Amino acid sequence: QQRKVIIQPQRSPLLAEFIGILLGDGCLCSRFQVSVAFNTETDRAYGFYLQNLFRTLFNLSATIQYRPPSRGGNVVASSRTLVEYLQKLGLVNGNKVLHQVDVPKWIWTRRRYQQACLRGLMDTDGSIYRYEHRVYGHDYRHIGLCFTNHSKPLLRSVEKILREFEFSPRVRPHRVYLNRQEEIQRYFRVIGSHNLKHRSRFGQYFWRGGSSLVEGAVLEKR
């Protein structure tokens, strides 16, 4: 069978973001298939962004596969050449937790690559959630940013990149948190997000009255 002809792009921030996406919710599922999982209800717009990303980076068509009645879906591209190219970039086939995957070494060569890779990781395995705490008898409601993964090397790399950009992450088993409100605002200015769900939840809190509005905001833990 004749192989599909694809673009094999040079290293770039957009490619680094794609690597972060695959390390998050992506998978080299076989010798010829690349897939990224997403929630078809809350991440529908992001699914279309992912589909377009395959076209932009590799000139490759990707299909969106729905899994009713669940809310799960996958953006899937079939190309043995793409799988082999991604392996050369440092990704591995199969179970990422079993392999304890990490950010490829070339990501560390440029600050822009680190920034973009973190964006891809957080857009897929990250979440914005609300939390409450009491100080001197007063209740405060804030939002937090959390990255969740079961690969210890990947968690350490996310923490390291955040510190490189002068954030103050807290690390817990399987999670890296940002809780300082000014740092969450700076995260969206400096790192940014292509996930409309994340941007919307951030906006509901910071653009419309802060903690007084978070009570009614649609923020959920994933």
Short mmCIF file of N, CA, C and O in Angstrom, two decimals, residues 28-147:
data_model
loop_
_atom_site.label_atom_id
_atom_site.label_comp_id
_atom_site.label_asym_id
_atom_site.label_seq_id
_atom_site.Cartn_x
_atom_site.Cartn_y
_atom_site.Cartn_z
N LEU A 28 0.04 7.49 20.16
CA LEU A 28 0.46 6.78 18.96
C LEU A 28 -0.09 5.37 19.13
O LEU A 28 0.51 4.52 19.76
N CYS A 29 -1.29 5.17 18.61
CA CYS A 29 -2.07 3.99 18.96
C CYS A 29 -1.59 2.72 18.26
O CYS A 29 -1.86 1.62 18.72
N SER A 30 -0.92 2.88 17.13
CA SER A 30 -0.42 1.74 16.38
C SER A 30 0.71 2.24 15.49
O SER A 30 1.13 3.40 15.60
N ARG A 31 1.17 1.41 14.59
CA ARG A 31 2.24 1.83 13.68
C ARG A 31 1.78 2.83 12.64
O ARG A 31 2.60 3.44 11.95
N PHE A 32 0.46 3.00 12.52
CA PHE A 32 -0.03 3.87 11.46
C PHE A 32 -1.13 4.83 11.91
O PHE A 32 -1.74 5.49 11.07
N GLN A 33 -1.37 4.97 13.22
CA GLN A 33 -2.49 5.81 13.65
C GLN A 33 -2.12 6.69 14.84
O GLN A 33 -1.51 6.23 15.81
N VAL A 34 -2.50 7.97 14.73
CA VAL A 34 -2.32 8.95 15.81
C VAL A 34 -3.70 9.44 16.22
O VAL A 34 -4.53 9.77 15.37
N SER A 35 -3.95 9.50 17.52
CA SER A 35 -5.27 9.86 18.01
C SER A 35 -5.16 10.81 19.20
O SER A 35 -4.24 10.69 20.01
N VAL A 36 -6.08 11.76 19.27
CA VAL A 36 -6.17 12.65 20.43
C VAL A 36 -7.59 12.59 20.96
O VAL A 36 -8.55 12.84 20.22
N ALA A 37 -7.74 12.27 22.23
CA ALA A 37 -9.07 12.18 22.84
C ALA A 37 -9.55 13.55 23.30
O ALA A 37 -8.74 14.41 23.68
N PHE A 38 -10.86 13.75 23.26
CA PHE A 38 -11.43 15.00 23.76
C PHE A 38 -12.88 14.75 24.17
O PHE A 38 -13.49 13.75 23.79
N ASN A 39 -13.39 15.67 24.98
CA ASN A 39 -14.77 15.59 25.43
C ASN A 39 -15.65 16.29 24.39
O ASN A 39 -15.51 17.49 24.16
N THR A 40 -16.56 15.56 23.78
CA THR A 40 -17.35 16.11 22.68
C THR A 40 -18.37 17.15 23.15
O THR A 40 -18.90 17.90 22.33
N GLU A 41 -18.61 17.21 24.45
CA GLU A 41 -19.57 18.19 24.97
C GLU A 41 -18.87 19.47 25.40
O GLU A 41 -19.25 20.57 24.99
N THR A 42 -17.81 19.34 26.21
CA THR A 42 -17.15 20.53 26.74
C THR A 42 -15.98 21.01 25.87
O THR A 42 -15.58 22.17 25.96
N ASP A 43 -15.42 20.13 25.06
CA ASP A 43 -14.24 20.47 24.26
C ASP A 43 -14.51 20.39 22.76
O ASP A 43 -13.59 20.18 21.97
N ARG A 44 -15.74 20.58 22.37
CA ARG A 44 -16.10 20.43 20.96
C ARG A 44 -15.28 21.36 20.06
O ARG A 44 -14.75 20.95 19.03
N ALA A 45 -15.17 22.64 20.45
CA ALA A 45 -14.40 23.59 19.65
C ALA A 45 -12.93 23.19 19.58
O ALA A 45 -12.28 23.36 18.55
N TYR A 46 -12.42 22.65 20.70
CA TYR A 46 -11.02 22.22 20.71
C TYR A 46 -10.81 21.04 19.78
O TYR A 46 -9.75 20.91 19.16
N GLY A 47 -11.80 20.18 19.65
CA GLY A 47 -11.71 19.07 18.71
C GLY A 47 -11.50 19.56 17.28
O GLY A 47 -10.69 19.01 16.53
N PHE A 48 -12.22 20.62 16.91
CA PHE A 48 -12.04 21.19 15.57
C PHE A 48 -10.67 21.85 15.43
O PHE A 48 -10.06 21.81 14.36
N TYR A 49 -10.19 22.45 16.52
CA TYR A 49 -8.84 23.03 16.50
C TYR A 49 -7.80 21.94 16.26
O TYR A 49 -6.87 22.12 15.47
N LEU A 50 -7.96 20.80 16.93
CA LEU A 50 -7.04 19.69 16.75
C LEU A 50 -7.07 19.17 15.31
O LEU A 50 -6.03 18.88 14.71
N GLN A 51 -8.26 19.06 14.78
CA GLN A 51 -8.41 18.59 13.40
C GLN A 51 -7.66 19.52 12.44
O GLN A 51 -6.96 19.06 11.53
N ASN A 52 -7.79 20.81 12.66
CA ASN A 52 -7.11 21.79 11.81
C ASN A 52 -5.60 21.74 12.00
O ASN A 52 -4.83 22.00 11.07
N LEU A 53 -5.16 21.39 13.22
CA LEU A 53 -3.73 21.32 13.52
C LEU A 53 -3.05 20.24 12.69
O LEU A 53 -1.92 20.42 12.21
N PHE A 54 -3.70 19.10 12.53
CA PHE A 54 -3.14 18.03 11.68
C PHE A 54 -2.95 18.54 10.25
O PHE A 54 -1.94 18.25 9.60
N ARG A 55 -3.92 19.31 9.77
CA ARG A 55 -3.83 19.84 8.41
C ARG A 55 -2.72 20.88 8.30
O ARG A 55 -1.93 20.87 7.36
N THR A 56 -2.65 21.78 9.27
CA THR A 56 -1.68 22.87 9.23
C THR A 56 -0.24 22.35 9.32
O THR A 56 0.64 22.78 8.57
N LEU A 57 0.00 21.44 10.24
CA LEU A 57 1.36 20.96 10.47
C LEU A 57 1.81 19.93 9.43
O LEU A 57 2.96 19.98 8.97
N PHE A 58 0.92 19.01 9.07
CA PHE A 58 1.34 17.85 8.29
C PHE A 58 0.64 17.72 6.93
O PHE A 58 0.92 16.78 6.20
N ASN A 59 -0.26 18.65 6.63
CA ASN A 59 -1.09 18.55 5.42
C ASN A 59 -1.80 17.20 5.37
O ASN A 59 -1.82 16.52 4.34
N LEU A 60 -2.37 16.83 6.49
CA LEU A 60 -2.98 15.51 6.65
C LEU A 60 -4.41 15.66 7.17
O LEU A 60 -4.65 16.37 8.14
N SER A 61 -5.34 14.99 6.54
CA SER A 61 -6.72 15.02 7.00
C SER A 61 -6.89 14.15 8.24
O SER A 61 -6.35 13.04 8.31
N ALA A 62 -7.62 14.65 9.20
CA ALA A 62 -7.94 13.90 10.41
C ALA A 62 -9.45 13.86 10.56
O ALA A 62 -10.15 14.82 10.23
N THR A 63 -9.96 12.75 11.03
CA THR A 63 -11.40 12.59 11.21
C THR A 63 -11.76 12.68 12.68
O THR A 63 -10.94 12.34 13.56
N ILE A 64 -12.96 13.16 12.95
CA ILE A 64 -13.47 13.19 14.32
C ILE A 64 -14.39 11.99 14.49
O ILE A 64 -15.36 11.82 13.75
N GLN A 65 -14.06 11.16 15.46
CA GLN A 65 -14.84 9.96 15.74
C GLN A 65 -15.56 10.13 17.07
O GLN A 65 -14.91 10.40 18.09
N TYR A 66 -16.86 9.97 17.05
CA TYR A 66 -17.67 10.11 18.26
C TYR A 66 -17.95 8.72 18.84
O TYR A 66 -18.02 7.73 18.11
N ARG A 67 -18.13 8.68 20.16
CA ARG A 67 -18.37 7.41 20.84
C ARG A 67 -19.65 7.49 21.67
O ARG A 67 -19.60 7.50 22.91
N PRO A 68 -20.80 7.60 21.01
CA PRO A 68 -22.06 7.65 21.76
C PRO A 68 -22.31 6.33 22.46
O PRO A 68 -21.85 5.28 21.97
N PRO A 69 -23.01 6.33 23.61
CA PRO A 69 -23.67 7.49 24.23
C PRO A 69 -22.76 8.30 25.14
O PRO A 69 -23.23 9.20 25.82
N SER A 70 -21.46 7.93 25.21
CA SER A 70 -20.56 8.69 26.08
C SER A 70 -20.26 10.04 25.45
O SER A 70 -20.62 10.32 24.31
N ARG A 71 -19.60 10.90 26.20
CA ARG A 71 -19.21 12.21 25.71
C ARG A 71 -17.81 12.18 25.12
O ARG A 71 -17.22 13.22 24.83
N GLY A 72 -17.27 10.98 24.94
CA GLY A 72 -15.91 10.84 24.45
C GLY A 72 -15.83 10.90 22.94
O GLY A 72 -16.74 10.49 22.22
N GLY A 73 -14.73 11.43 22.45
CA GLY A 73 -14.47 11.46 21.02
C GLY A 73 -12.97 11.44 20.78
O GLY A 73 -12.17 11.62 21.70
N ASN A 74 -12.59 11.21 19.54
CA ASN A 74 -11.18 11.19 19.16
C ASN A 74 -10.99 11.89 17.83
O ASN A 74 -11.82 11.76 16.92
N VAL A 75 -9.90 12.64 17.73
CA VAL A 75 -9.45 13.15 16.44
C VAL A 75 -8.36 12.19 15.97
O VAL A 75 -7.34 12.01 16.65
N VAL A 76 -8.59 11.56 14.83
CA VAL A 76 -7.74 10.44 14.39
C VAL A 76 -7.15 10.74 13.01
O VAL A 76 -7.85 11.15 12.09
N ALA A 77 -5.84 10.52 12.90
CA ALA A 77 -5.14 10.62 11.62
C ALA A 77 -4.40 9.33 11.37
O ALA A 77 -3.74 8.79 12.28
N SER A 78 -4.49 8.82 10.16
CA SER A 78 -3.85 7.55 9.82
C SER A 78 -2.70 7.80 8.85
O SER A 78 -2.91 8.27 7.73
N SER A 79 -1.49 7.52 9.31
CA SER A 79 -0.31 7.69 8.48
C SER A 79 0.89 7.05 9.17
O SER A 79 1.29 7.49 10.26
N ARG A 80 1.45 6.03 8.55
CA ARG A 80 2.65 5.40 9.10
C ARG A 80 3.81 6.38 9.10
O ARG A 80 4.62 6.40 10.05
N THR A 81 3.89 7.21 8.08
CA THR A 81 4.97 8.19 8.00
C THR A 81 4.89 9.17 9.16
O THR A 81 5.91 9.55 9.75
N LEU A 82 3.67 9.60 9.53
CA LEU A 82 3.51 10.52 10.65
C LEU A 82 3.94 9.86 11.95
O LEU A 82 4.64 10.48 12.77
N VAL A 83 3.53 8.62 12.18
CA VAL A 83 3.93 7.91 13.40
C VAL A 83 5.44 7.82 13.49
O VAL A 83 6.03 8.10 14.55
N GLU A 84 6.11 7.46 12.41
CA GLU A 84 7.56 7.33 12.42
C GLU A 84 8.24 8.69 12.65
O GLU A 84 9.25 8.77 13.37
N TYR A 85 7.67 9.73 12.08
CA TYR A 85 8.21 11.08 12.28
C TYR A 85 8.08 11.50 13.74
O TYR A 85 9.02 12.04 14.33
N LEU A 86 6.92 11.24 14.35
CA LEU A 86 6.72 11.61 15.75
C LEU A 86 7.61 10.80 16.68
O LEU A 86 8.06 11.30 17.72
N GLN A 87 7.89 9.56 16.32
CA GLN A 87 8.84 8.77 17.11
C GLN A 87 10.23 9.39 17.07
O GLN A 87 10.94 9.42 18.08
N LYS A 88 10.62 9.90 15.91
CA LYS A 88 11.92 10.56 15.80
C LYS A 88 11.98 11.82 16.65
O LYS A 88 13.05 12.23 17.10
N LEU A 89 10.83 12.43 16.87
CA LEU A 89 10.76 13.64 17.70
C LEU A 89 10.75 13.32 19.19
O LEU A 89 10.76 14.23 20.01
N GLY A 90 10.69 12.03 19.55
CA GLY A 90 10.79 11.65 20.96
C GLY A 90 9.56 11.04 21.57
O GLY A 90 9.54 10.76 22.78
N LEU A 91 8.50 10.80 20.79
CA LEU A 91 7.31 10.16 21.32
C LEU A 91 7.40 8.65 21.19
O LEU A 91 8.19 8.13 20.40
N VAL A 92 6.58 7.95 21.98
CA VAL A 92 6.62 6.48 21.97
C VAL A 92 5.23 5.93 21.70
O VAL A 92 4.22 6.55 22.02
N ASN A 93 5.19 4.76 21.12
CA ASN A 93 3.92 4.07 20.90
C ASN A 93 3.39 3.49 22.19
O ASN A 93 4.15 3.12 23.09
N GLY A 94 2.07 3.38 22.28
CA GLY A 94 1.46 2.64 23.37
C GLY A 94 1.20 3.47 24.60
O GLY A 94 1.06 4.69 24.56
N ASN A 95 1.12 2.77 25.74
CA ASN A 95 0.69 3.35 27.01
C ASN A 95 1.72 4.33 27.56
O ASN A 95 2.85 3.95 27.90
N LYS A 96 1.35 5.59 27.70
CA LYS A 96 2.29 6.62 28.14
C LYS A 96 2.64 6.48 29.62
O LYS A 96 3.76 6.80 30.03
N VAL A 97 1.69 6.02 30.41
CA VAL A 97 1.96 5.83 31.84
C VAL A 97 2.93 4.67 32.03
O VAL A 97 3.88 4.76 32.82
N LEU A 98 2.71 3.60 31.31
CA LEU A 98 3.61 2.45 31.40
C LEU A 98 5.02 2.85 31.01
O LEU A 98 6.00 2.43 31.63
N HIS A 99 5.14 3.67 29.99
CA HIS A 99 6.46 4.12 29.52
C HIS A 99 7.01 5.28 30.34
O HIS A 99 8.17 5.65 30.15
N GLN A 100 6.18 5.87 31.21
CA GLN A 100 6.60 7.04 32.00
C GLN A 100 7.24 8.09 31.09
O GLN A 100 8.42 8.45 31.21
N VAL A 101 6.43 8.57 30.16
CA VAL A 101 6.92 9.49 29.12
C VAL A 101 7.34 10.82 29.72
O VAL A 101 6.97 11.19 30.83
N ASP A 102 8.13 11.55 28.93
CA ASP A 102 8.60 12.86 29.34
C ASP A 102 8.66 13.77 28.12
O ASP A 102 8.56 13.32 26.98
N VAL A 103 8.84 15.05 28.38
CA VAL A 103 9.01 16.03 27.31
C VAL A 103 10.29 15.71 26.54
O VAL A 103 11.34 15.50 27.16
N PRO A 104 10.25 15.65 25.21
CA PRO A 104 11.47 15.39 24.44
C PRO A 104 12.55 16.44 24.71
O PRO A 104 12.25 17.61 24.99
N LYS A 105 13.80 16.03 24.58
CA LYS A 105 14.93 16.91 24.92
C LYS A 105 14.96 18.17 24.08
O LYS A 105 15.35 19.25 24.56
N TRP A 106 14.52 18.09 22.81
CA TRP A 106 14.62 19.28 21.96
C TRP A 106 13.70 20.40 22.42
O TRP A 106 13.95 21.57 22.11
N ILE A 107 12.67 20.06 23.18
CA ILE A 107 11.78 21.10 23.71
C ILE A 107 12.54 22.06 24.62
O ILE A 107 12.22 23.25 24.70
N TRP A 108 13.58 21.56 25.29
CA TRP A 108 14.31 22.39 26.24
C TRP A 108 15.30 23.33 25.57
O TRP A 108 15.90 24.17 26.25
N THR A 109 15.47 23.22 24.27
CA THR A 109 16.49 24.03 23.59
C THR A 109 16.06 25.47 23.38
O THR A 109 16.91 26.34 23.16
N ARG A 110 14.77 25.73 23.42
CA ARG A 110 14.28 27.10 23.23
C ARG A 110 13.12 27.38 24.18
O ARG A 110 12.26 26.53 24.41
N ARG A 111 13.14 28.58 24.70
CA ARG A 111 12.10 29.00 25.63
C ARG A 111 10.72 28.96 24.97
O ARG A 111 9.72 28.59 25.59
N ARG A 112 10.63 29.33 23.70
CA ARG A 112 9.35 29.33 23.00
C ARG A 112 8.79 27.92 22.87
O ARG A 112 7.58 27.72 22.86
N TYR A 113 9.68 26.92 22.72
CA TYR A 113 9.22 25.54 22.64
C TYR A 113 8.63 25.10 23.98
O TYR A 113 7.60 24.42 24.04
N GLN A 114 9.29 25.47 25.07
CA GLN A 114 8.79 25.12 26.40
C GLN A 114 7.41 25.75 26.63
O GLN A 114 6.49 25.09 27.13
N GLN A 115 7.29 27.01 26.27
CA GLN A 115 6.02 27.73 26.44
C GLN A 115 4.90 27.04 25.68
O GLN A 115 3.81 26.80 26.21
N ALA A 116 5.16 26.70 24.42
CA ALA A 116 4.13 26.10 23.57
C ALA A 116 3.79 24.68 24.01
O ALA A 116 2.63 24.27 24.00
N CYS A 117 4.82 23.91 24.40
CA CYS A 117 4.58 22.54 24.86
C CYS A 117 3.74 22.54 26.12
O CYS A 117 2.81 21.73 26.26
N LEU A 118 4.03 23.46 27.05
CA LEU A 118 3.23 23.57 28.27
C LEU A 118 1.78 23.91 27.93
O LEU A 118 0.85 23.37 28.53
N ARG A 119 1.58 24.78 26.94
CA ARG A 119 0.22 25.13 26.53
C ARG A 119 -0.53 23.88 26.06
O ARG A 119 -1.68 23.66 26.45
N GLY A 120 0.12 23.06 25.23
CA GLY A 120 -0.53 21.84 24.76
C GLY A 120 -0.83 20.87 25.88
O GLY A 120 -1.90 20.24 25.91
N LEU A 121 0.09 20.74 26.81
CA LEU A 121 -0.12 19.85 27.96
C LEU A 121 -1.30 20.32 28.81
O LEU A 121 -2.17 19.53 29.18
N MET A 122 -1.32 21.62 29.11
CA MET A 122 -2.37 22.14 29.99
C MET A 122 -3.72 22.18 29.29
O MET A 122 -4.76 21.98 29.93
N ASP A 123 -3.72 22.41 27.98
CA ASP A 123 -4.99 22.45 27.25
C ASP A 123 -5.65 21.07 27.21
O ASP A 123 -6.87 20.98 27.01
N THR A 124 -4.88 20.01 27.38
CA THR A 124 -5.43 18.66 27.32
C THR A 124 -5.59 18.04 28.71
O THR A 124 -6.68 17.61 29.07
N ASP A 125 -4.52 18.00 29.48
CA ASP A 125 -4.57 17.37 30.81
C ASP A 125 -4.71 18.39 31.93
O ASP A 125 -4.54 18.04 33.10
N GLY A 126 -5.00 19.61 31.60
CA GLY A 126 -5.20 20.63 32.61
C GLY A 126 -6.67 20.90 32.88
O GLY A 126 -7.54 20.54 32.08
N SER A 127 -6.96 21.52 33.99
CA SER A 127 -8.34 21.89 34.33
C SER A 127 -8.33 23.16 35.17
O SER A 127 -7.36 23.46 35.87
N ILE A 128 -9.42 23.90 35.08
CA ILE A 128 -9.64 25.06 35.93
C ILE A 128 -10.78 24.70 36.89
O ILE A 128 -11.83 24.23 36.46
N TYR A 129 -10.53 24.88 38.16
CA TYR A 129 -11.51 24.45 39.16
C TYR A 129 -11.67 25.57 40.20
O TYR A 129 -10.83 26.46 40.31
N ARG A 130 -12.73 25.51 40.96
CA ARG A 130 -12.92 26.49 42.01
C ARG A 130 -12.61 25.86 43.37
O ARG A 130 -12.75 24.65 43.55
N TYR A 131 -12.19 26.69 44.27
CA TYR A 131 -11.95 26.21 45.64
C TYR A 131 -12.26 27.33 46.61
O TYR A 131 -12.29 28.50 46.25
N GLU A 132 -12.52 26.95 47.85
CA GLU A 132 -12.89 27.90 48.89
C GLU A 132 -11.92 27.76 50.06
O GLU A 132 -11.45 26.66 50.35
N HIS A 133 -11.65 28.86 50.73
CA HIS A 133 -10.87 28.80 51.97
C HIS A 133 -11.29 29.93 52.88
O HIS A 133 -11.88 30.92 52.44
N ARG A 134 -11.01 29.76 54.15
CA ARG A 134 -11.45 30.74 55.16
C ARG A 134 -10.23 31.37 55.81
O ARG A 134 -9.29 30.68 56.22
N VAL A 135 -10.24 32.69 55.87
CA VAL A 135 -9.16 33.44 56.50
C VAL A 135 -9.77 34.43 57.48
O VAL A 135 -10.59 35.29 57.09
N TYR A 136 -9.42 34.29 58.78
CA TYR A 136 -9.92 35.19 59.82
C TYR A 136 -11.44 35.32 59.78
O TYR A 136 -12.01 36.41 59.87
N GLY A 137 -12.10 34.19 59.60
CA GLY A 137 -13.56 34.16 59.63
C GLY A 137 -14.25 34.56 58.35
O GLY A 137 -15.48 34.57 58.29
N HIS A 138 -13.48 34.90 57.31
CA HIS A 138 -14.08 35.29 56.04
C HIS A 138 -13.86 34.19 55.00
O HIS A 138 -12.78 33.61 54.91
N ASP A 139 -14.91 33.89 54.24
CA ASP A 139 -14.83 32.88 53.18
C ASP A 139 -14.41 33.54 51.87
O ASP A 139 -14.94 34.59 51.48
N TYR A 140 -13.44 32.89 51.21
CA TYR A 140 -12.95 33.38 49.92
C TYR A 140 -13.10 32.28 48.88
O TYR A 140 -12.85 31.10 49.17
N ARG A 141 -13.51 32.67 47.69
CA ARG A 141 -13.66 31.72 46.60
C ARG A 141 -12.73 32.14 45.46
O ARG A 141 -12.78 33.28 45.00
N HIS A 142 -11.92 31.21 45.03
CA HIS A 142 -10.96 31.47 43.97
C HIS A 142 -11.00 30.34 42.95
O HIS A 142 -11.74 29.36 43.12
N ILE A 143 -10.20 30.49 41.91
CA ILE A 143 -10.03 29.39 40.97
C ILE A 143 -8.58 28.94 40.98
O ILE A 143 -7.67 29.69 41.34
N GLY A 144 -8.38 27.70 40.61
CA GLY A 144 -7.04 27.13 40.51
C GLY A 144 -6.84 26.50 39.15
O GLY A 144 -7.80 26.18 38.44
N LEU A 145 -5.59 26.34 38.79
CA LEU A 145 -5.21 25.69 37.54
C LEU A 145 -4.45 24.43 37.92
O LEU A 145 -3.51 24.48 38.73
N CYS A 146 -4.85 23.29 37.37
CA CYS A 146 -4.28 22.02 37.79
C CYS A 146 -3.92 21.17 36.58
O CYS A 146 -4.73 21.01 35.66
N PHE A 147 -2.72 20.62 36.57
CA PHE A 147 -2.30 19.65 35.56
C PHE A 147 -2.26 18.28 36.21
O PHE A 147 -1.65 18.10 37.27
#
